[in-house]
Amino acid sequence: MSQNIILVTYDSLRADHCGFMGYDRDTTPALDRLADDGLVFENATASGVPTIASMTSVMTGEHSLASPEIGFNEEQRQQVTGRTTLAEVLSDAGYTTGALSPNPPASSYFGFDDGFDWFEDFLAEDKGVVERAWNKIFNRSIEGGAAATYLRLARNVIQREEVLRPWEDYYDRIRAWREQAEEPYFLWVLLLEPHHPWLPPKEYRRWSSRWDAYKSFRHYWEMLNSGWEPDFSEAEHRRLLNLYDDSIRYGDEFLARIRDDFADDDPAIVVHADHGEEFGSHDRYGHQPYLTEDLTQVPLVIGNADRAGRVERPVELRSLAPTIADLAGASHSFEADSLVADDAKRPWVASKVFAENQRRTAIRTRDAKFVAEPGRRELFDLTTDPDEQDDLTAERPEVAEAFEQAVAHHVASEQEKRAIRAAGDELAEGGEL
């Protein structure tokens, strides 16, 4: 029988805050144990920022491209619903599929439920006037409405929903699904630890305090109201890092629980983050749509899949779809490289992000990174400048030009593939070409 597979997505987990990646705090003991015997990718790169861009790529194996006339969110919705997803591939291969995602950008609102037999995202059901009104606020918030966003966050605080819902609140639902799910199964869980604001339960506060948790609300509003560029003191900065690390450790306990409770099923477990988090190294906090290493370098571990070791070459998260399909022995046509295929040797990876209809693209090799956005080009040597503070485009123009050409080729290739697929879709629907 095919092996059961569990995919765990941590929201906003930086790779350099994980023990198996060299962090000096014991934030990820369960993930470290999985890494000890599993396959570790030391230079895994998110294929987009924020969550919706990253998870669109994870589930479809494709980079996300946004058109100014369509809009970023609508483009993601069309890509998820219009392409074959990982869940659909595994369902066709005979897997029972289940998912739980309390984060709206990775919810049924954007089509992430496609292919899942069971999908829980806690979105309000249309049961009356109040809920219908709330749904309108929710939708406007997701689409970028400022006033609606504040109302949504206020409700989250009052009712402990979405980013404030701890994983222990819904763990029993995962267990209940497992009890009735036939094997083999594919389970995907997205955790909102360590997404901000950081409120780790008291039993997991190793570096922070209850007072820190209270003050974090004020810090969070400062970040939000300053455009995520607050002027924090060193003490405030340290307080947030302590809360973040405690939230990581709390999220890690979920993995420990899953490994214990699902041990008899002998599942392969794939763990990654959708993106990271900035803590002031570029005068920003949070995870706004930029492509710094703080945001794009993420942990990635494959455990209990008869593969072990550490891979230094850069890999991208959009490779997760073909990788998991290969682990399941499922036939697929994902265009990205599988991370467990013998010929997976691509020397560079790309990340993309869109903000206000502007495209940002980054090309990442093991030692260098090039970021391109309208009116701006930056080149960094990650071996000597891991925080990306020293732009080398003027000093190394020939290298910058080579990366520039690679970006242009990459974007043109993605656009060409998108145009061909759109034409094919129109033909299949009986339209005129």
Short mmCIF file of C-alpha atoms in Angstrom, two decimals:
data_model
loop_
_atom_site.label_atom_id
_atom_site.label_comp_id
_atom_site.label_asym_id
_atom_site.label_seq_id
_atom_site.Cartn_x
_atom_site.Cartn_y
_atom_site.Cartn_z
CA MET A 1 0.00 0.00 0.00
CA SER A 2 1.13 3.56 -0.70
CA GLN A 3 2.56 5.45 2.28
CA ASN A 4 0.45 7.92 4.23
CA ILE A 5 1.71 11.49 3.91
CA ILE A 6 1.36 14.48 6.24
CA LEU A 7 2.27 17.99 5.10
CA VAL A 8 2.76 20.53 7.90
CA THR A 9 3.00 24.21 6.95
CA TYR A 10 4.21 26.70 9.55
CA ASP A 11 3.15 30.26 8.86
CA SER A 12 6.00 32.82 9.16
CA LEU A 13 8.75 30.48 10.42
CA ARG A 14 12.26 31.68 9.62
CA ALA A 15 14.81 29.00 8.79
CA ASP A 16 17.49 30.63 10.93
CA HIS A 17 15.29 30.34 14.05
CA CYS A 18 15.25 26.53 13.86
CA GLY A 19 17.65 24.43 15.88
CA PHE A 20 18.59 22.09 13.03
CA MET A 21 19.61 25.18 11.02
CA GLY A 22 22.02 26.33 13.73
CA TYR A 23 19.87 28.54 15.97
CA ASP A 24 21.22 28.76 19.52
CA ARG A 25 17.82 28.47 21.20
CA ASP A 26 15.94 25.19 21.60
CA THR A 27 12.93 26.38 19.59
CA THR A 28 12.27 23.29 17.46
CA PRO A 29 13.09 20.07 19.35
CA ALA A 30 10.52 17.93 17.48
CA LEU A 31 11.51 19.30 14.07
CA ASP A 32 15.17 18.82 14.94
CA ARG A 33 14.53 15.14 15.66
CA LEU A 34 12.75 14.78 12.32
CA ALA A 35 15.70 16.47 10.62
CA ASP A 36 18.24 14.21 12.34
CA ASP A 37 16.92 11.15 10.50
CA GLY A 38 15.38 12.86 7.49
CA LEU A 39 16.21 14.88 4.40
CA VAL A 40 17.06 18.53 5.11
CA PHE A 41 17.17 21.29 2.50
CA GLU A 42 19.44 24.00 3.84
CA ASN A 43 18.61 26.57 1.15
CA ALA A 44 14.88 26.18 0.61
CA THR A 45 13.27 29.27 -0.88
CA ALA A 46 9.65 30.34 -0.78
CA SER A 47 8.32 30.71 -4.31
CA GLY A 48 6.42 33.83 -3.31
CA VAL A 49 5.49 36.10 -0.42
CA PRO A 50 3.07 36.34 1.44
CA THR A 51 1.04 33.21 2.25
CA ILE A 52 -1.29 33.20 -0.72
CA ALA A 53 1.54 33.53 -3.26
CA SER A 54 3.65 30.89 -1.54
CA MET A 55 0.88 28.34 -1.01
CA THR A 56 -0.48 28.82 -4.52
CA SER A 57 2.91 27.64 -5.77
CA VAL A 58 3.09 24.81 -3.23
CA MET A 59 -0.27 23.39 -4.26
CA THR A 60 0.02 23.88 -8.04
CA GLY A 61 3.76 23.52 -8.63
CA GLU A 62 3.70 26.80 -10.57
CA HIS A 63 4.94 30.31 -10.00
CA SER A 64 2.17 32.81 -9.52
CA LEU A 65 1.89 35.59 -12.11
CA ALA A 66 -0.43 38.55 -11.56
CA SER A 67 -1.92 40.75 -14.22
CA PRO A 68 -2.56 44.41 -13.32
CA GLU A 69 -5.95 44.32 -14.98
CA ILE A 70 -7.01 41.25 -12.97
CA GLY A 71 -5.48 41.87 -9.56
CA PHE A 72 -3.27 39.75 -7.37
CA ASN A 73 -5.89 37.97 -5.24
CA GLU A 74 -8.14 37.16 -8.18
CA GLU A 75 -5.15 35.85 -10.13
CA GLN A 76 -4.27 33.50 -7.28
CA ARG A 77 -7.86 32.28 -7.08
CA GLN A 78 -7.91 31.59 -10.81
CA GLN A 79 -4.60 29.74 -10.64
CA VAL A 80 -5.63 27.48 -7.77
CA THR A 81 -9.06 26.69 -9.21
CA GLY A 82 -7.90 26.47 -12.82
CA ARG A 83 -4.90 24.19 -12.39
CA THR A 84 -4.52 20.64 -11.18
CA THR A 85 -3.56 20.75 -7.51
CA LEU A 86 -1.52 18.37 -5.41
CA ALA A 87 -4.67 17.25 -3.57
CA GLU A 88 -6.40 16.42 -6.85
CA VAL A 89 -3.40 14.39 -8.03
CA LEU A 90 -3.33 12.37 -4.81
CA SER A 91 -7.09 11.93 -4.78
CA ASP A 92 -6.94 10.52 -8.31
CA ALA A 93 -4.20 8.15 -7.09
CA GLY A 94 -6.52 6.70 -4.46
CA TYR A 95 -5.60 8.81 -1.44
CA THR A 96 -8.12 10.05 1.10
CA THR A 97 -7.39 13.76 1.38
CA GLY A 98 -7.93 16.08 4.32
CA ALA A 99 -6.81 19.58 5.26
CA LEU A 100 -7.16 22.16 7.98
CA SER A 101 -6.14 25.77 7.38
CA PRO A 102 -7.24 28.54 9.76
CA ASN A 103 -5.50 31.19 7.63
CA PRO A 104 -7.94 32.91 5.19
CA PRO A 105 -5.31 33.45 2.44
CA ALA A 106 -5.01 29.66 2.22
CA SER A 107 -8.71 28.87 2.50
CA SER A 108 -11.63 27.76 0.39
CA TYR A 109 -12.20 31.43 -0.40
CA PHE A 110 -9.26 31.11 -2.82
CA GLY A 111 -10.02 27.55 -3.91
CA PHE A 112 -7.53 25.70 -1.73
CA ASP A 113 -10.21 23.14 -0.90
CA ASP A 114 -10.03 21.76 -4.46
CA GLY A 115 -9.24 18.05 -4.34
CA PHE A 116 -9.77 17.61 -0.60
CA ASP A 117 -12.41 15.23 0.72
CA TRP A 118 -12.38 17.17 4.00
CA PHE A 119 -11.35 20.81 4.27
CA GLU A 120 -11.76 22.89 7.43
CA ASP A 121 -10.99 26.62 7.32
CA PHE A 122 -13.45 28.01 9.91
CA LEU A 123 -14.87 30.59 7.51
CA ALA A 124 -18.20 31.91 8.70
CA GLU A 125 -21.20 30.16 7.23
CA ASP A 126 -24.06 32.19 5.82
CA LYS A 127 -26.57 31.52 8.58
CA GLY A 128 -28.15 34.92 9.06
CA VAL A 129 -27.92 38.69 8.77
CA VAL A 130 -24.98 39.01 11.17
CA GLU A 131 -22.91 36.35 9.48
CA ARG A 132 -23.71 37.68 6.01
CA ALA A 133 -22.56 41.14 7.12
CA TRP A 134 -19.41 39.65 8.59
CA ASN A 135 -18.71 37.77 5.37
CA LYS A 136 -18.80 41.07 3.48
CA ILE A 137 -16.32 42.60 5.93
CA PHE A 138 -14.13 39.52 5.68
CA ASN A 139 -14.13 39.60 1.88
CA ARG A 140 -13.28 43.31 1.76
CA SER A 141 -10.46 42.74 4.24
CA ILE A 142 -8.97 39.94 2.15
CA GLU A 143 -9.14 42.16 -0.91
CA GLY A 144 -7.22 44.91 0.88
CA GLY A 145 -9.85 47.16 2.46
CA ALA A 146 -8.20 49.08 5.34
CA ALA A 147 -11.31 49.69 7.47
CA ALA A 148 -12.48 46.12 6.99
CA THR A 149 -9.03 44.87 8.00
CA TYR A 150 -9.22 46.71 11.34
CA LEU A 151 -12.70 45.34 12.01
CA ARG A 152 -11.54 41.84 11.16
CA LEU A 153 -8.53 42.11 13.48
CA ALA A 154 -10.73 43.43 16.29
CA ARG A 155 -13.04 40.44 15.95
CA ASN A 156 -10.02 38.12 15.96
CA VAL A 157 -8.90 39.58 19.29
CA ILE A 158 -12.35 39.27 20.87
CA GLN A 159 -13.14 35.77 19.63
CA ARG A 160 -9.63 34.32 19.26
CA GLU A 161 -10.14 33.54 15.56
CA GLU A 162 -7.84 33.18 12.54
CA VAL A 163 -4.32 34.34 13.49
CA LEU A 164 -5.19 34.13 17.20
CA ARG A 165 -6.58 30.58 17.15
CA PRO A 166 -4.10 28.21 18.87
CA TRP A 167 -3.59 24.80 17.29
CA GLU A 168 -4.83 23.01 20.42
CA ASP A 169 -8.30 24.44 19.70
CA TYR A 170 -8.65 22.34 16.57
CA TYR A 171 -6.36 19.36 17.13
CA ASP A 172 -9.30 17.10 18.03
CA ARG A 173 -10.85 17.79 14.61
CA ILE A 174 -7.72 16.44 12.96
CA ARG A 175 -7.82 13.33 15.11
CA ALA A 176 -11.52 12.86 14.38
CA TRP A 177 -10.86 13.04 10.64
CA ARG A 178 -8.07 10.49 10.93
CA GLU A 179 -10.31 8.04 12.77
CA GLN A 180 -12.68 7.82 9.80
CA ALA A 181 -10.20 8.34 6.94
CA GLU A 182 -9.24 5.31 4.88
CA GLU A 183 -5.60 4.68 4.09
CA PRO A 184 -3.55 5.78 2.30
CA TYR A 185 -4.27 9.35 3.27
CA PHE A 186 -2.80 12.78 2.62
CA LEU A 187 -3.23 15.31 5.40
CA TRP A 188 -2.25 18.99 5.14
CA VAL A 189 -2.29 21.24 8.20
CA LEU A 190 -1.36 24.92 8.16
CA LEU A 191 -0.42 26.26 11.59
CA LEU A 192 -0.64 29.93 12.55
CA GLU A 193 2.26 29.58 14.93
CA PRO A 194 4.46 31.63 14.76
CA HIS A 195 2.35 34.18 12.84
CA HIS A 196 2.08 37.57 14.57
CA PRO A 197 0.80 38.73 16.97
CA TRP A 198 2.71 36.30 19.15
CA LEU A 199 0.77 34.98 22.15
CA PRO A 200 2.36 31.70 23.27
CA PRO A 201 0.54 29.89 26.10
CA LYS A 202 2.15 30.40 29.50
CA GLU A 203 3.51 26.84 29.68
CA TYR A 204 5.53 27.55 26.52
CA ARG A 205 6.96 30.91 27.61
CA ARG A 206 10.63 30.12 28.02
CA TRP A 207 12.06 33.47 26.92
CA SER A 208 9.05 35.78 27.20
CA SER A 209 6.62 36.71 29.97
CA ARG A 210 2.92 37.34 30.40
CA TRP A 211 3.69 41.08 30.46
CA ASP A 212 5.51 40.73 27.15
CA ALA A 213 2.42 39.11 25.65
CA TYR A 214 0.20 41.97 26.83
CA LYS A 215 2.56 44.59 25.42
CA SER A 216 2.80 42.75 22.12
CA PHE A 217 -0.65 44.04 21.17
CA ARG A 218 0.61 47.61 21.35
CA HIS A 219 3.68 46.67 19.34
CA TYR A 220 1.50 44.94 16.77
CA TRP A 221 -0.64 48.04 16.27
CA GLU A 222 2.52 50.14 15.98
CA MET A 223 3.73 47.84 13.22
CA LEU A 224 0.38 47.95 11.45
CA ASN A 225 -0.06 51.72 11.71
CA SER A 226 3.51 52.52 10.66
CA GLY A 227 3.30 50.53 7.45
CA TRP A 228 5.32 47.78 9.15
CA GLU A 229 8.26 50.16 9.70
CA PRO A 230 8.05 50.94 13.45
CA ASP A 231 10.84 52.63 15.39
CA PHE A 232 11.27 50.04 18.14
CA SER A 233 13.85 50.31 20.89
CA GLU A 234 16.32 47.50 21.44
CA ALA A 235 14.27 46.31 24.42
CA GLU A 236 11.07 46.25 22.35
CA HIS A 237 12.88 44.46 19.54
CA ARG A 238 14.16 41.82 21.96
CA ARG A 239 10.69 41.41 23.49
CA LEU A 240 9.21 40.59 20.09
CA LEU A 241 11.98 38.13 19.27
CA ASN A 242 11.41 36.36 22.60
CA LEU A 243 7.68 36.08 21.91
CA TYR A 244 8.38 34.88 18.38
CA ASP A 245 10.72 32.14 19.60
CA ASP A 246 8.26 30.98 22.25
CA SER A 247 5.55 30.85 19.57
CA ILE A 248 7.84 28.72 17.43
CA ARG A 249 8.34 26.30 20.31
CA TYR A 250 4.58 26.12 20.87
CA GLY A 251 4.03 25.34 17.19
CA ASP A 252 6.75 22.70 17.34
CA GLU A 253 4.76 20.86 20.01
CA PHE A 254 2.09 20.22 17.35
CA LEU A 255 4.64 18.25 15.35
CA ALA A 256 5.62 16.27 18.43
CA ARG A 257 1.95 15.45 19.06
CA ILE A 258 1.34 14.42 15.45
CA ARG A 259 4.40 12.15 15.39
CA ASP A 260 3.27 10.40 18.57
CA ASP A 261 -0.43 10.11 17.76
CA PHE A 262 0.02 9.07 14.11
CA ALA A 263 3.04 6.82 14.65
CA ASP A 264 1.11 3.61 13.95
CA ASP A 265 0.26 4.95 10.48
CA ASP A 266 3.99 5.27 9.65
CA PRO A 267 3.46 8.47 7.61
CA ALA A 268 6.05 10.38 5.64
CA ILE A 269 6.08 13.86 7.18
CA VAL A 270 6.97 16.94 5.13
CA VAL A 271 7.50 20.15 7.11
CA HIS A 272 8.06 23.64 5.73
CA ALA A 273 7.16 27.30 6.25
CA ASP A 274 5.27 29.40 3.73
CA HIS A 275 7.64 32.35 4.32
CA GLY A 276 9.69 33.93 7.09
CA GLU A 277 9.48 37.13 9.13
CA GLU A 278 11.41 40.40 9.19
CA PHE A 279 12.71 41.85 12.44
CA GLY A 280 14.14 45.20 11.47
CA SER A 281 17.16 44.26 9.35
CA HIS A 282 15.63 46.26 6.48
CA ASP A 283 13.77 48.69 8.75
CA ARG A 284 10.67 46.51 8.48
CA TYR A 285 8.84 44.04 10.69
CA GLY A 286 6.32 41.41 9.68
CA HIS A 287 6.05 39.79 6.26
CA GLN A 288 5.15 42.38 3.71
CA PRO A 289 5.62 41.50 0.01
CA TYR A 290 9.39 41.76 -0.29
CA LEU A 291 12.01 39.17 -1.15
CA THR A 292 14.69 39.44 1.54
CA GLU A 293 16.26 36.24 2.86
CA ASP A 294 14.49 36.87 6.17
CA LEU A 295 11.27 36.23 4.26
CA THR A 296 12.19 33.76 1.55
CA GLN A 297 14.60 31.33 3.23
CA VAL A 298 12.42 28.75 4.95
CA PRO A 299 12.88 25.41 6.73
CA LEU A 300 12.15 22.29 4.69
CA VAL A 301 12.45 18.74 6.04
CA ILE A 302 11.19 15.42 4.68
CA GLY A 303 11.03 12.75 7.38
CA ASN A 304 10.31 9.02 7.45
CA ALA A 305 10.53 8.69 3.67
CA ASP A 306 13.62 6.45 3.40
CA ARG A 307 15.75 9.47 2.54
CA ALA A 308 18.31 11.23 4.70
CA GLY A 309 21.06 13.82 4.49
CA ARG A 310 21.47 17.55 3.98
CA VAL A 311 21.11 19.25 0.60
CA GLU A 312 23.00 22.52 0.11
CA ARG A 313 21.83 23.44 -3.39
CA PRO A 314 18.97 25.94 -3.52
CA VAL A 315 15.48 24.50 -3.94
CA GLU A 316 12.08 26.15 -4.22
CA LEU A 317 8.81 25.38 -2.49
CA ARG A 318 6.92 24.95 -5.72
CA SER A 319 8.84 21.67 -5.99
CA LEU A 320 6.80 20.31 -3.09
CA ALA A 321 3.86 19.34 -5.32
CA PRO A 322 5.87 16.99 -7.59
CA THR A 323 7.97 15.81 -4.64
CA ILE A 324 4.97 14.69 -2.58
CA ALA A 325 3.35 13.18 -5.68
CA ASP A 326 6.54 11.18 -6.26
CA LEU A 327 6.60 10.02 -2.63
CA ALA A 328 3.04 8.80 -3.14
CA GLY A 329 3.89 7.08 -6.42
CA ALA A 330 1.21 9.19 -8.10
CA SER A 331 1.26 10.08 -11.77
CA HIS A 332 1.44 13.84 -12.33
CA SER A 333 2.41 16.52 -14.81
CA PHE A 334 3.77 19.21 -12.49
CA GLU A 335 6.40 21.25 -14.29
CA ALA A 336 8.59 21.95 -11.25
CA ASP A 337 11.49 19.67 -10.36
CA SER A 338 10.85 16.94 -7.80
CA LEU A 339 13.25 17.11 -4.87
CA VAL A 340 13.50 13.33 -4.71
CA ALA A 341 14.11 12.77 -8.42
CA ASP A 342 17.58 11.70 -9.52
CA ASP A 343 17.84 14.51 -12.07
CA ALA A 344 16.82 17.34 -9.71
CA LYS A 345 19.91 19.50 -10.20
CA ARG A 346 18.66 22.99 -11.01
CA PRO A 347 21.41 25.40 -9.87
CA TRP A 348 19.16 28.37 -9.03
CA VAL A 349 15.65 29.15 -7.89
CA ALA A 350 13.30 32.06 -8.30
CA SER A 351 10.87 33.83 -6.01
CA LYS A 352 8.21 36.29 -6.99
CA VAL A 353 5.95 38.71 -5.24
CA PHE A 354 3.43 41.30 -6.31
CA ALA A 355 2.45 44.48 -4.54
CA GLU A 356 0.25 47.20 -5.93
CA ASN A 357 0.50 45.55 -9.34
CA GLN A 358 4.29 45.78 -9.36
CA ARG A 359 6.32 42.66 -9.96
CA ARG A 360 9.31 41.81 -7.78
CA THR A 361 11.43 38.85 -8.80
CA ALA A 362 14.47 37.33 -7.10
CA ILE A 363 16.96 34.86 -8.52
CA ARG A 364 18.81 32.91 -5.85
CA THR A 365 21.89 30.71 -6.18
CA ARG A 366 23.65 29.10 -3.25
CA ASP A 367 25.97 32.11 -2.78
CA ALA A 368 24.33 35.04 -4.55
CA LYS A 369 20.99 36.77 -4.95
CA PHE A 370 19.61 39.25 -7.46
CA VAL A 371 16.40 41.19 -6.83
CA ALA A 372 14.59 43.02 -9.61
CA GLU A 373 11.65 45.37 -9.21
CA PRO A 374 10.44 48.45 -11.09
CA GLY A 375 13.23 51.03 -11.06
CA ARG A 376 15.50 49.02 -8.77
CA ARG A 377 18.09 46.27 -9.11
CA GLU A 378 20.14 44.77 -6.28
CA LEU A 379 22.89 42.14 -6.19
CA PHE A 380 24.11 40.51 -2.99
CA ASP A 381 26.88 38.10 -2.04
CA LEU A 382 25.18 35.94 0.59
CA THR A 383 28.42 34.36 1.78
CA THR A 384 29.78 37.68 3.08
CA ASP A 385 26.54 39.65 3.37
CA PRO A 386 23.74 37.33 4.53
CA ASP A 387 21.62 40.28 5.70
CA GLU A 388 21.65 41.82 2.19
CA GLN A 389 22.96 45.24 3.18
CA ASP A 390 25.65 45.81 0.51
CA ASP A 391 24.33 46.16 -3.05
CA LEU A 392 27.02 45.06 -5.55
CA THR A 393 25.35 46.01 -8.84
CA ALA A 394 27.74 48.95 -9.45
CA GLU A 395 30.78 46.98 -8.33
CA ARG A 396 29.96 43.83 -10.33
CA PRO A 397 27.99 45.07 -13.37
CA GLU A 398 28.75 41.99 -15.48
CA VAL A 399 27.31 39.68 -12.84
CA ALA A 400 24.27 41.93 -12.41
CA GLU A 401 23.71 41.93 -16.18
CA ALA A 402 23.82 38.12 -16.28
CA PHE A 403 21.21 37.95 -13.54
CA GLU A 404 19.15 40.60 -15.32
CA GLN A 405 19.02 38.45 -18.41
CA ALA A 406 18.09 35.41 -16.32
CA VAL A 407 15.19 37.33 -14.75
CA ALA A 408 13.96 38.52 -18.15
CA HIS A 409 14.15 35.01 -19.56
CA HIS A 410 12.39 33.54 -16.55
CA VAL A 411 9.51 36.05 -16.59
CA ALA A 412 9.09 35.74 -20.38
CA SER A 413 9.03 31.96 -20.13
CA GLU A 414 6.38 32.03 -17.39
CA GLN A 415 4.25 34.47 -19.37
CA GLU A 416 4.54 32.35 -22.51
CA LYS A 417 3.46 29.22 -20.67
CA ARG A 418 0.54 31.10 -19.17
CA ALA A 419 -0.57 32.35 -22.61
CA ILE A 420 -0.35 28.87 -24.12
CA ARG A 421 -2.40 27.38 -21.30
CA ALA A 422 -5.01 30.14 -21.54
CA ALA A 423 -5.37 29.45 -25.26
CA GLY A 424 -5.68 25.73 -24.60
CA ASP A 425 -8.33 26.33 -21.94
CA GLU A 426 -10.32 28.49 -24.34
CA LEU A 427 -10.10 25.86 -27.07
CA ALA A 428 -11.22 23.14 -24.67
CA GLU A 429 -14.24 25.25 -23.72
CA GLY A 430 -15.21 25.62 -27.37
CA GLY A 431 -14.14 29.22 -27.80
CA GLU A 432 -12.42 30.84 -30.73
CA LEU A 433 -8.65 31.26 -30.77
#
